[in-house]
Each structure stands twice: as structure tokens, then as C-alpha cells.
PDB file of C-alpha atoms in Angstrom:
ATOM      1  CA  ASN A   1     -28.497  50.084   5.749  1.00  0.00           C
ATOM      2  CA  ALA A   2     -30.211  50.979   2.499  1.00  0.00           C
ATOM      3  CA  GLY A   3     -26.943  50.633   0.578  1.00  0.00           C
ATOM      4  CA  VAL A   4     -26.949  52.624  -2.675  1.00  0.00           C
ATOM      5  CA  THR A   5     -30.204  54.344  -3.576  1.00  0.00           C
ATOM      6  CA  GLN A   6     -31.085  56.028  -6.856  1.00  0.00           C
ATOM      7  CA  THR A   7     -33.916  58.314  -7.828  1.00  0.00           C
ATOM      8  CA  PRO A   8     -35.930  58.290  -9.937  1.00  0.00           C
ATOM      9  CA  LYS A   9     -36.399  54.651 -10.981  1.00  0.00           C
ATOM     10  CA  PHE A  10     -37.914  55.592 -14.328  1.00  0.00           C
ATOM     11  CA  GLN A  11     -37.917  58.787 -16.360  1.00  0.00           C
ATOM     12  CA  VAL A  12     -39.080  59.838 -19.799  1.00  0.00           C
ATOM     13  CA  LEU A  13     -37.687  63.040 -21.272  1.00  0.00           C
ATOM     14  CA  LYS A  14     -38.120  64.922 -24.501  1.00  0.00           C
ATOM     15  CA  THR A  15     -35.083  65.836 -26.544  1.00  0.00           C
ATOM     16  CA  GLY A  16     -33.486  68.967 -25.149  1.00  0.00           C
ATOM     17  CA  GLN A  17     -34.887  68.656 -21.640  1.00  0.00           C
ATOM     18  CA  SER A  18     -32.581  68.525 -18.657  1.00  0.00           C
ATOM     19  CA  MET A  19     -32.666  66.430 -15.534  1.00  0.00           C
ATOM     20  CA  THR A  20     -30.559  65.281 -12.602  1.00  0.00           C
ATOM     21  CA  LEU A  21     -30.211  61.689 -11.461  1.00  0.00           C
ATOM     22  CA  GLN A  22     -29.649  61.370  -7.756  1.00  0.00           C
ATOM     23  CA  CYS A  23     -27.506  58.780  -5.994  1.00  0.00           C
ATOM     24  CA  ALA A  24     -26.819  58.339  -2.301  1.00  0.00           C
ATOM     25  CA  GLN A  25     -24.979  55.731  -0.247  1.00  0.00           C
ATOM     26  CA  ASP A  26     -25.053  55.164   3.496  1.00  0.00           C
ATOM     27  CA  MET A  27     -21.979  52.934   3.785  1.00  0.00           C
ATOM     28  CA  ASN A  28     -19.458  55.753   4.347  1.00  0.00           C
ATOM     29  CA  HIS A  29     -17.721  54.854   1.090  1.00  0.00           C
ATOM     30  CA  ASN A  30     -15.127  57.163  -0.391  1.00  0.00           C
ATOM     31  CA  SER A  31     -15.510  56.375  -4.098  1.00  0.00           C
ATOM     32  CA  MET A  32     -18.628  56.699  -6.224  1.00  0.00           C
ATOM     33  CA  TYR A  33     -19.333  55.975  -9.888  1.00  0.00           C
ATOM     34  CA  TRP A  34     -21.894  56.556 -12.615  1.00  0.00           C
ATOM     35  CA  TYR A  35     -22.324  53.990 -15.397  1.00  0.00           C
ATOM     36  CA  ARG A  36     -24.692  53.613 -18.310  1.00  0.00           C
ATOM     37  CA  GLN A  37     -25.789  50.318 -19.776  1.00  0.00           C
ATOM     38  CA  ASP A  38     -27.392  50.137 -23.199  1.00  0.00           C
ATOM     39  CA  PRO A  39     -29.540  47.106 -24.081  1.00  0.00           C
ATOM     40  CA  GLY A  40     -27.488  43.924 -24.417  1.00  0.00           C
ATOM     41  CA  MET A  41     -24.254  45.758 -23.673  1.00  0.00           C
ATOM     42  CA  GLY A  42     -21.810  45.973 -20.816  1.00  0.00           C
ATOM     43  CA  LEU A  43     -21.478  48.915 -18.459  1.00  0.00           C
ATOM     44  CA  ARG A  44     -19.639  52.020 -19.562  1.00  0.00           C
ATOM     45  CA  LEU A  45     -18.237  54.454 -17.050  1.00  0.00           C
ATOM     46  CA  ILE A  46     -19.458  58.033 -17.372  1.00  0.00           C
ATOM     47  CA  TYR A  47     -17.815  59.768 -14.416  1.00  0.00           C
ATOM     48  CA  TYR A  48     -16.380  58.762 -11.093  1.00  0.00           C
ATOM     49  CA  SER A  49     -15.355  60.374  -7.841  1.00  0.00           C
ATOM     50  CA  ALA A  50     -12.428  58.690  -6.116  1.00  0.00           C
ATOM     51  CA  SER A  51     -13.015  60.738  -2.980  1.00  0.00           C
ATOM     52  CA  GLU A  52     -15.135  63.606  -1.745  1.00  0.00           C
ATOM     53  CA  GLY A  53     -14.195  66.767  -3.607  1.00  0.00           C
ATOM     54  CA  THR A  54     -12.810  65.064  -6.718  1.00  0.00           C
ATOM     55  CA  THR A  55     -14.422  63.946  -9.967  1.00  0.00           C
ATOM     56  CA  ASP A  56     -12.930  62.435 -13.105  1.00  0.00           C
ATOM     57  CA  LYS A  57     -14.171  61.575 -16.563  1.00  0.00           C
ATOM     58  CA  GLY A  58     -14.732  57.980 -17.560  1.00  0.00           C
ATOM     59  CA  GLU A  59     -15.157  56.435 -20.993  1.00  0.00           C
ATOM     60  CA  VAL A  60     -18.279  58.328 -22.111  1.00  0.00           C
ATOM     61  CA  PRO A  61     -18.527  61.715 -20.308  1.00  0.00           C
ATOM     62  CA  ASN A  62     -19.851  63.832 -23.187  1.00  0.00           C
ATOM     63  CA  GLY A  63     -23.296  65.247 -22.525  1.00  0.00           C
ATOM     64  CA  TYR A  64     -23.080  64.724 -18.768  1.00  0.00           C
ATOM     65  CA  ASN A  65     -21.962  66.599 -15.697  1.00  0.00           C
ATOM     66  CA  VAL A  66     -21.566  65.377 -12.136  1.00  0.00           C
ATOM     67  CA  SER A  67     -21.479  66.801  -8.651  1.00  0.00           C
ATOM     68  CA  ARG A  68     -20.079  65.101  -5.579  1.00  0.00           C
ATOM     69  CA  LEU A  69     -22.292  67.022  -3.173  1.00  0.00           C
ATOM     70  CA  ASN A  70     -20.817  65.420  -0.063  1.00  0.00           C
ATOM     71  CA  LYS A  71     -19.462  62.025   0.895  1.00  0.00           C
ATOM     72  CA  ARG A  72     -22.900  60.409   0.606  1.00  0.00           C
ATOM     73  CA  GLU A  73     -24.264  61.924  -2.582  1.00  0.00           C
ATOM     74  CA  PHE A  74     -23.150  61.897  -6.200  1.00  0.00           C
ATOM     75  CA  SER A  75     -25.491  63.328  -8.836  1.00  0.00           C
ATOM     76  CA  LEU A  76     -25.473  63.053 -12.623  1.00  0.00           C
ATOM     77  CA  ARG A  77     -26.924  65.826 -14.773  1.00  0.00           C
ATOM     78  CA  LEU A  78     -28.031  65.745 -18.366  1.00  0.00           C
ATOM     79  CA  GLU A  79     -28.126  69.354 -19.555  1.00  0.00           C
ATOM     80  CA  SER A  80     -29.804  68.743 -22.920  1.00  0.00           C
ATOM     81  CA  ALA A  81     -31.028  65.189 -23.287  1.00  0.00           C
ATOM     82  CA  ALA A  82     -30.624  63.353 -26.596  1.00  0.00           C
ATOM     83  CA  PRO A  83     -32.163  60.060 -27.789  1.00  0.00           C
ATOM     84  CA  SER A  84     -28.648  58.535 -27.695  1.00  0.00           C
ATOM     85  CA  GLN A  85     -28.762  58.934 -23.922  1.00  0.00           C
ATOM     86  CA  THR A  86     -31.612  56.462 -23.609  1.00  0.00           C
ATOM     87  CA  SER A  87     -30.144  53.860 -21.300  1.00  0.00           C
ATOM     88  CA  VAL A  88     -30.147  52.385 -17.814  1.00  0.00           C
ATOM     89  CA  TYR A  89     -27.999  54.393 -15.443  1.00  0.00           C
ATOM     90  CA  PHE A  90     -26.312  52.741 -12.483  1.00  0.00           C
ATOM     91  CA  CYS A  91     -24.646  54.417  -9.570  1.00  0.00           C
ATOM     92  CA  ALA A  92     -22.077  52.507  -7.525  1.00  0.00           C
ATOM     93  CA  SER A  93     -19.824  53.054  -4.544  1.00  0.00           C
ATOM     94  CA  ARG A  94     -16.815  51.328  -3.005  1.00  0.00           C
ATOM     95  CA  PRO A  95     -15.016  51.801   0.275  1.00  0.00           C
ATOM     96  CA  GLY A  96     -11.906  53.431  -1.190  1.00  0.00           C
ATOM     97  CA  THR A  97      -8.248  52.611  -1.239  1.00  0.00           C
ATOM     98  CA  GLY A  98      -7.048  49.155  -0.378  1.00  0.00           C
ATOM     99  CA  GLY A  99      -8.997  45.968   0.023  1.00  0.00           C
ATOM    100  CA  LYS A 100     -11.397  44.470  -2.460  1.00  0.00           C
ATOM    101  CA  ASN A 101     -12.370  46.125  -5.730  1.00  0.00           C
ATOM    102  CA  GLU A 102     -15.945  45.552  -4.640  1.00  0.00           C
ATOM    103  CA  GLN A 103     -18.367  48.117  -5.941  1.00  0.00           C
ATOM    104  CA  PHE A 104     -21.899  48.189  -4.594  1.00  0.00           C
ATOM    105  CA  PHE A 105     -24.513  49.069  -7.173  1.00  0.00           C
ATOM    106  CA  GLY A 106     -27.827  50.811  -6.927  1.00  0.00           C
ATOM    107  CA  PRO A 107     -31.025  49.515  -8.591  1.00  0.00           C
ATOM    108  CA  GLY A 108     -30.633  51.737 -11.647  1.00  0.00           C
ATOM    109  CA  THR A 109     -32.603  54.478 -13.367  1.00  0.00           C
ATOM    110  CA  ARG A 110     -34.248  53.646 -16.682  1.00  0.00           C
ATOM    111  CA  LEU A 111     -34.172  56.749 -18.847  1.00  0.00           C
ATOM    112  CA  THR A 112     -35.941  57.145 -22.165  1.00  0.00           C
ATOM    113  CA  VAL A 113     -35.352  60.217 -24.303  1.00  0.00           C
ATOM    114  CA  LEU A 114     -37.920  60.776 -27.034  1.00  0.00           C
TER     115      LEU A 114
ATOM    116  CA  LEU B   1      -6.387  50.248 -18.042  1.00  0.00           C
ATOM    117  CA  ALA B   2      -5.798  46.597 -18.852  1.00  0.00           C
ATOM    118  CA  LYS B   3      -8.139  45.296 -21.527  1.00  0.00           C
ATOM    119  CA  THR B   4      -9.927  42.012 -20.952  1.00  0.00           C
ATOM    120  CA  THR B   5     -11.291  39.473 -23.411  1.00  0.00           C
ATOM    121  CA  GLN B   6     -14.003  36.962 -22.533  1.00  0.00           C
ATOM    122  CA  PRO B   7     -16.252  34.638 -24.534  1.00  0.00           C
ATOM    123  CA  ILE B   8     -19.490  36.338 -25.502  1.00  0.00           C
ATOM    124  CA  SER B   9     -21.693  33.475 -24.352  1.00  0.00           C
ATOM    125  CA  MET B  10     -21.664  29.985 -22.831  1.00  0.00           C
ATOM    126  CA  ASP B  11     -24.276  27.319 -22.319  1.00  0.00           C
ATOM    127  CA  SER B  12     -24.403  24.723 -19.578  1.00  0.00           C
ATOM    128  CA  TYR B  13     -26.772  22.346 -17.787  1.00  0.00           C
ATOM    129  CA  GLU B  14     -27.783  22.248 -14.190  1.00  0.00           C
ATOM    130  CA  GLY B  15     -25.308  20.433 -11.968  1.00  0.00           C
ATOM    131  CA  GLN B  16     -22.322  20.957 -14.247  1.00  0.00           C
ATOM    132  CA  GLU B  17     -19.188  22.892 -13.424  1.00  0.00           C
ATOM    133  CA  VAL B  18     -18.719  26.001 -15.543  1.00  0.00           C
ATOM    134  CA  ASN B  19     -15.365  27.611 -16.240  1.00  0.00           C
ATOM    135  CA  ILE B  20     -15.222  31.070 -17.784  1.00  0.00           C
ATOM    136  CA  THR B  21     -11.814  32.248 -18.918  1.00  0.00           C
ATOM    137  CA  CYS B  22     -10.708  35.849 -19.218  1.00  0.00           C
ATOM    138  CA  SER B  23      -7.624  37.055 -21.048  1.00  0.00           C
ATOM    139  CA  HIS B  24      -5.752  40.126 -19.758  1.00  0.00           C
ATOM    140  CA  ASN B  25      -2.366  40.149 -21.462  1.00  0.00           C
ATOM    141  CA  ASN B  26      -1.284  43.619 -20.335  1.00  0.00           C
ATOM    142  CA  ILE B  27      -2.152  43.292 -16.664  1.00  0.00           C
ATOM    143  CA  ALA B  28       0.014  45.533 -14.465  1.00  0.00           C
ATOM    144  CA  THR B  29       1.942  44.474 -11.387  1.00  0.00           C
ATOM    145  CA  ASN B  30      -0.462  46.247  -9.036  1.00  0.00           C
ATOM    146  CA  ASP B  31      -3.622  45.008 -10.720  1.00  0.00           C
ATOM    147  CA  TYR B  32      -6.134  42.636  -9.152  1.00  0.00           C
ATOM    148  CA  ILE B  33      -8.602  40.471 -11.079  1.00  0.00           C
ATOM    149  CA  THR B  34     -12.221  40.891 -10.082  1.00  0.00           C
ATOM    150  CA  TRP B  35     -15.363  39.113 -11.270  1.00  0.00           C
ATOM    151  CA  TYR B  36     -18.925  40.411 -11.149  1.00  0.00           C
ATOM    152  CA  GLN B  37     -22.299  38.814 -11.847  1.00  0.00           C
ATOM    153  CA  GLN B  38     -25.285  40.663 -13.294  1.00  0.00           C
ATOM    154  CA  PHE B  39     -28.892  39.496 -13.470  1.00  0.00           C
ATOM    155  CA  PRO B  40     -31.374  41.188 -15.824  1.00  0.00           C
ATOM    156  CA  SER B  41     -32.634  44.544 -14.583  1.00  0.00           C
ATOM    157  CA  GLN B  42     -30.160  44.617 -11.698  1.00  0.00           C
ATOM    158  CA  GLY B  43     -26.790  46.178 -11.072  1.00  0.00           C
ATOM    159  CA  PRO B  44     -23.703  43.949 -11.071  1.00  0.00           C
ATOM    160  CA  ARG B  45     -22.730  42.120  -7.917  1.00  0.00           C
ATOM    161  CA  PHE B  46     -19.193  41.300  -6.759  1.00  0.00           C
ATOM    162  CA  ILE B  47     -18.344  37.594  -6.861  1.00  0.00           C
ATOM    163  CA  ILE B  48     -14.644  37.150  -6.212  1.00  0.00           C
ATOM    164  CA  GLN B  49     -11.253  38.828  -6.464  1.00  0.00           C
ATOM    165  CA  GLY B  50      -7.705  37.521  -6.650  1.00  0.00           C
ATOM    166  CA  TYR B  51      -4.116  38.503  -7.331  1.00  0.00           C
ATOM    167  CA  LYS B  52      -2.412  35.187  -8.034  1.00  0.00           C
ATOM    168  CA  THR B  53      -2.836  31.402  -7.625  1.00  0.00           C
ATOM    169  CA  LYS B  54      -6.250  30.312  -6.398  1.00  0.00           C
ATOM    170  CA  VAL B  55      -8.987  31.997  -4.433  1.00  0.00           C
ATOM    171  CA  THR B  56     -12.165  30.271  -3.267  1.00  0.00           C
ATOM    172  CA  ASN B  57     -15.270  31.548  -1.549  1.00  0.00           C
ATOM    173  CA  GLU B  58     -18.746  30.189  -0.955  1.00  0.00           C
ATOM    174  CA  VAL B  59     -19.923  30.753  -4.527  1.00  0.00           C
ATOM    175  CA  ALA B  60     -16.920  30.420  -6.847  1.00  0.00           C
ATOM    176  CA  SER B  61     -13.236  29.774  -7.330  1.00  0.00           C
ATOM    177  CA  LEU B  62     -10.782  31.923  -9.226  1.00  0.00           C
ATOM    178  CA  PHE B  63      -7.701  30.384 -10.816  1.00  0.00           C
ATOM    179  CA  ILE B  64      -4.821  32.646 -11.842  1.00  0.00           C
ATOM    180  CA  PRO B  65      -1.686  31.209 -13.483  1.00  0.00           C
ATOM    181  CA  ALA B  66       1.784  32.409 -12.577  1.00  0.00           C
ATOM    182  CA  ASP B  67       2.049  34.832 -15.514  1.00  0.00           C
ATOM    183  CA  ARG B  68      -1.352  36.369 -14.583  1.00  0.00           C
ATOM    184  CA  LYS B  69      -2.201  36.973 -18.241  1.00  0.00           C
ATOM    185  CA  SER B  70      -5.459  35.098 -17.867  1.00  0.00           C
ATOM    186  CA  SER B  71      -7.836  33.943 -15.175  1.00  0.00           C
ATOM    187  CA  THR B  72     -10.636  31.391 -14.894  1.00  0.00           C
ATOM    188  CA  LEU B  73     -13.816  31.772 -12.908  1.00  0.00           C
ATOM    189  CA  SER B  74     -15.142  28.371 -11.851  1.00  0.00           C
ATOM    190  CA  LEU B  75     -18.768  27.918 -10.806  1.00  0.00           C
ATOM    191  CA  PRO B  76     -19.352  24.488  -9.246  1.00  0.00           C
ATOM    192  CA  ARG B  77     -22.611  22.670  -9.939  1.00  0.00           C
ATOM    193  CA  VAL B  78     -24.522  25.511 -11.557  1.00  0.00           C
ATOM    194  CA  SER B  79     -28.260  25.925 -11.206  1.00  0.00           C
ATOM    195  CA  LEU B  80     -30.819  27.810 -13.261  1.00  0.00           C
ATOM    196  CA  SER B  81     -30.348  30.800 -10.951  1.00  0.00           C
ATOM    197  CA  ASP B  82     -26.745  31.144 -12.137  1.00  0.00           C
ATOM    198  CA  THR B  83     -28.001  32.289 -15.544  1.00  0.00           C
ATOM    199  CA  ALA B  84     -26.506  35.765 -15.754  1.00  0.00           C
ATOM    200  CA  VAL B  85     -23.799  37.869 -17.347  1.00  0.00           C
ATOM    201  CA  TYR B  86     -20.334  37.536 -15.834  1.00  0.00           C
ATOM    202  CA  TYR B  87     -17.756  40.310 -16.089  1.00  0.00           C
ATOM    203  CA  CYS B  88     -13.997  40.099 -15.631  1.00  0.00           C
ATOM    204  CA  LEU B  89     -12.292  43.326 -14.575  1.00  0.00           C
ATOM    205  CA  VAL B  90      -8.650  44.165 -14.018  1.00  0.00           C
ATOM    206  CA  GLY B  91      -7.339  47.105 -12.020  1.00  0.00           C
ATOM    207  CA  ASP B  92      -5.518  48.217  -8.906  1.00  0.00           C
ATOM    208  CA  ASP B  93      -7.225  48.528  -5.547  1.00  0.00           C
ATOM    209  CA  THR B  94      -6.564  52.210  -4.931  1.00  0.00           C
ATOM    210  CA  GLY B  95      -9.970  53.378  -6.088  1.00  0.00           C
ATOM    211  CA  ARG B  96      -8.254  56.287  -7.832  1.00  0.00           C
ATOM    212  CA  ARG B  97      -8.647  54.616 -11.201  1.00  0.00           C
ATOM    213  CA  ALA B  98     -12.000  53.183 -12.147  1.00  0.00           C
ATOM    214  CA  LEU B  99     -12.392  49.626 -13.339  1.00  0.00           C
ATOM    215  CA  THR B 100     -13.651  48.953 -16.837  1.00  0.00           C
ATOM    216  CA  PHE B 101     -16.513  46.558 -17.510  1.00  0.00           C
ATOM    217  CA  GLY B 102     -16.314  44.860 -20.896  1.00  0.00           C
ATOM    218  CA  SER B 103     -19.232  43.150 -22.595  1.00  0.00           C
ATOM    219  CA  GLY B 104     -19.082  40.160 -20.268  1.00  0.00           C
ATOM    220  CA  THR B 105     -19.970  36.494 -20.795  1.00  0.00           C
ATOM    221  CA  ARG B 106     -23.626  35.584 -20.978  1.00  0.00           C
ATOM    222  CA  LEU B 107     -24.099  32.229 -19.233  1.00  0.00           C
ATOM    223  CA  GLN B 108     -27.288  30.309 -19.960  1.00  0.00           C
ATOM    224  CA  VAL B 109     -28.001  27.324 -17.709  1.00  0.00           C
ATOM    225  CA  GLN B 110     -30.502  24.796 -19.033  1.00  0.00           C
ATOM    226  CA  PRO B 111     -32.491  22.322 -16.941  1.00  0.00           C
TER     227      PRO B 111
END
């Protein structure tokens, strides 16, 4: 199993450009999450999907949109990138209801907006 | 979501036991307490989870008093490789509500 994969690993954008961060998991997990982590800070939740077909806003959803394409894939879109969105973006998944609150994280995407 | 409070940083030496305490005064009845570890340039990794009393696994122990308003992560005999940021999270296990990561505790282990 590859676990949680994210593409791309690195990206540089100019202000105003758009892009989509891709995330996929092969563990048949129900829930998926997108976080951002600014330098020296903790993780902040952007959006999450408790199950296929549902998405909900987290702490910092402004400037982002998400799509739960199917059970495996959860993408994050920046429509008009801003320098304040420079961060490391992590995708995570967890099995779903019941059991451990164990989220499995991807390797991250380092995004710089100039 | 229950708010958690942890020390910003801690220092230790190799071979010592490290205890990191987390305060969660407004924990709900259905909430579990979960700890994660994060190394630089990596995503967080699950360490341990508990509801009450004591939980132990191969890497850590988690102590939760009867009132559940705090918890303590205990790392026995730390090594340099335990240098990381440790996060305490509180939430139910339904997956319908996301857990919130705070700023965490930065543990530095010295030789």
C-alpha cells in the first residue's frame, strides 16, 4: 500500500494563478482532510470530508475549494493564489467512524506564492 | 471542539523519561484524547489514544485522571530521535467532526 499520496511535492505560483493539489489514499478510508502548516506553527484544518459525497469547512476555508472525487481522492483548489497561502499542505485520511482517531498523513506539498 | 493547552517547548537528555501534560478543561463525554508526533518536513504520526485511566503501547504511555480535564504523555528513556513536536488532540471518534491540532510541544532531546 502506498498510503496517502500527494502531488505535486513542490509548487511555485504567482499571485492570482490557480492550481489544484491532488490527494489519494489506497486504504479504503472514509474520511479525508486537508491541512495547512505555516512555518513554526501547528496544523490548521482547511476542509474535510467525513465520507464520500460530503465536505465541510474547517478553521481556515477562505480562498480554497475542495472536491471529494470518489472514496480515494480528495482535491484542494486555490482559485486565485495569494502570498498568504504560502504554506505546506498536508492531506490525511482515517478509516471513519469508531475506533482510533488515527489519521494517516501524506508527505505534504510545499507551496510558494510570489 | 475542546480546546487544548500544552507547553510550547521542553528540553530533555537522552535516557530520561519525558512527561508532556495537556490541559483540556471542556472535554466532552464522548471525546477521546489522542497524541501525535511530527518530525520536520513530515506529516504528523499517531502515537497513542485513550479515554480514561492509563494506556500503554510500545512507544509511550498516556495517563488520564478521573476528571479527564488533563492528560500526560510519557515517553520512557528518550533518545535523540524523539526530538519532534508533540500534539494533543481531543475529539470524538465518529470522524464526522475533525480534530483540531494546536501549536504542540516542541521537545528537544540533548545528548
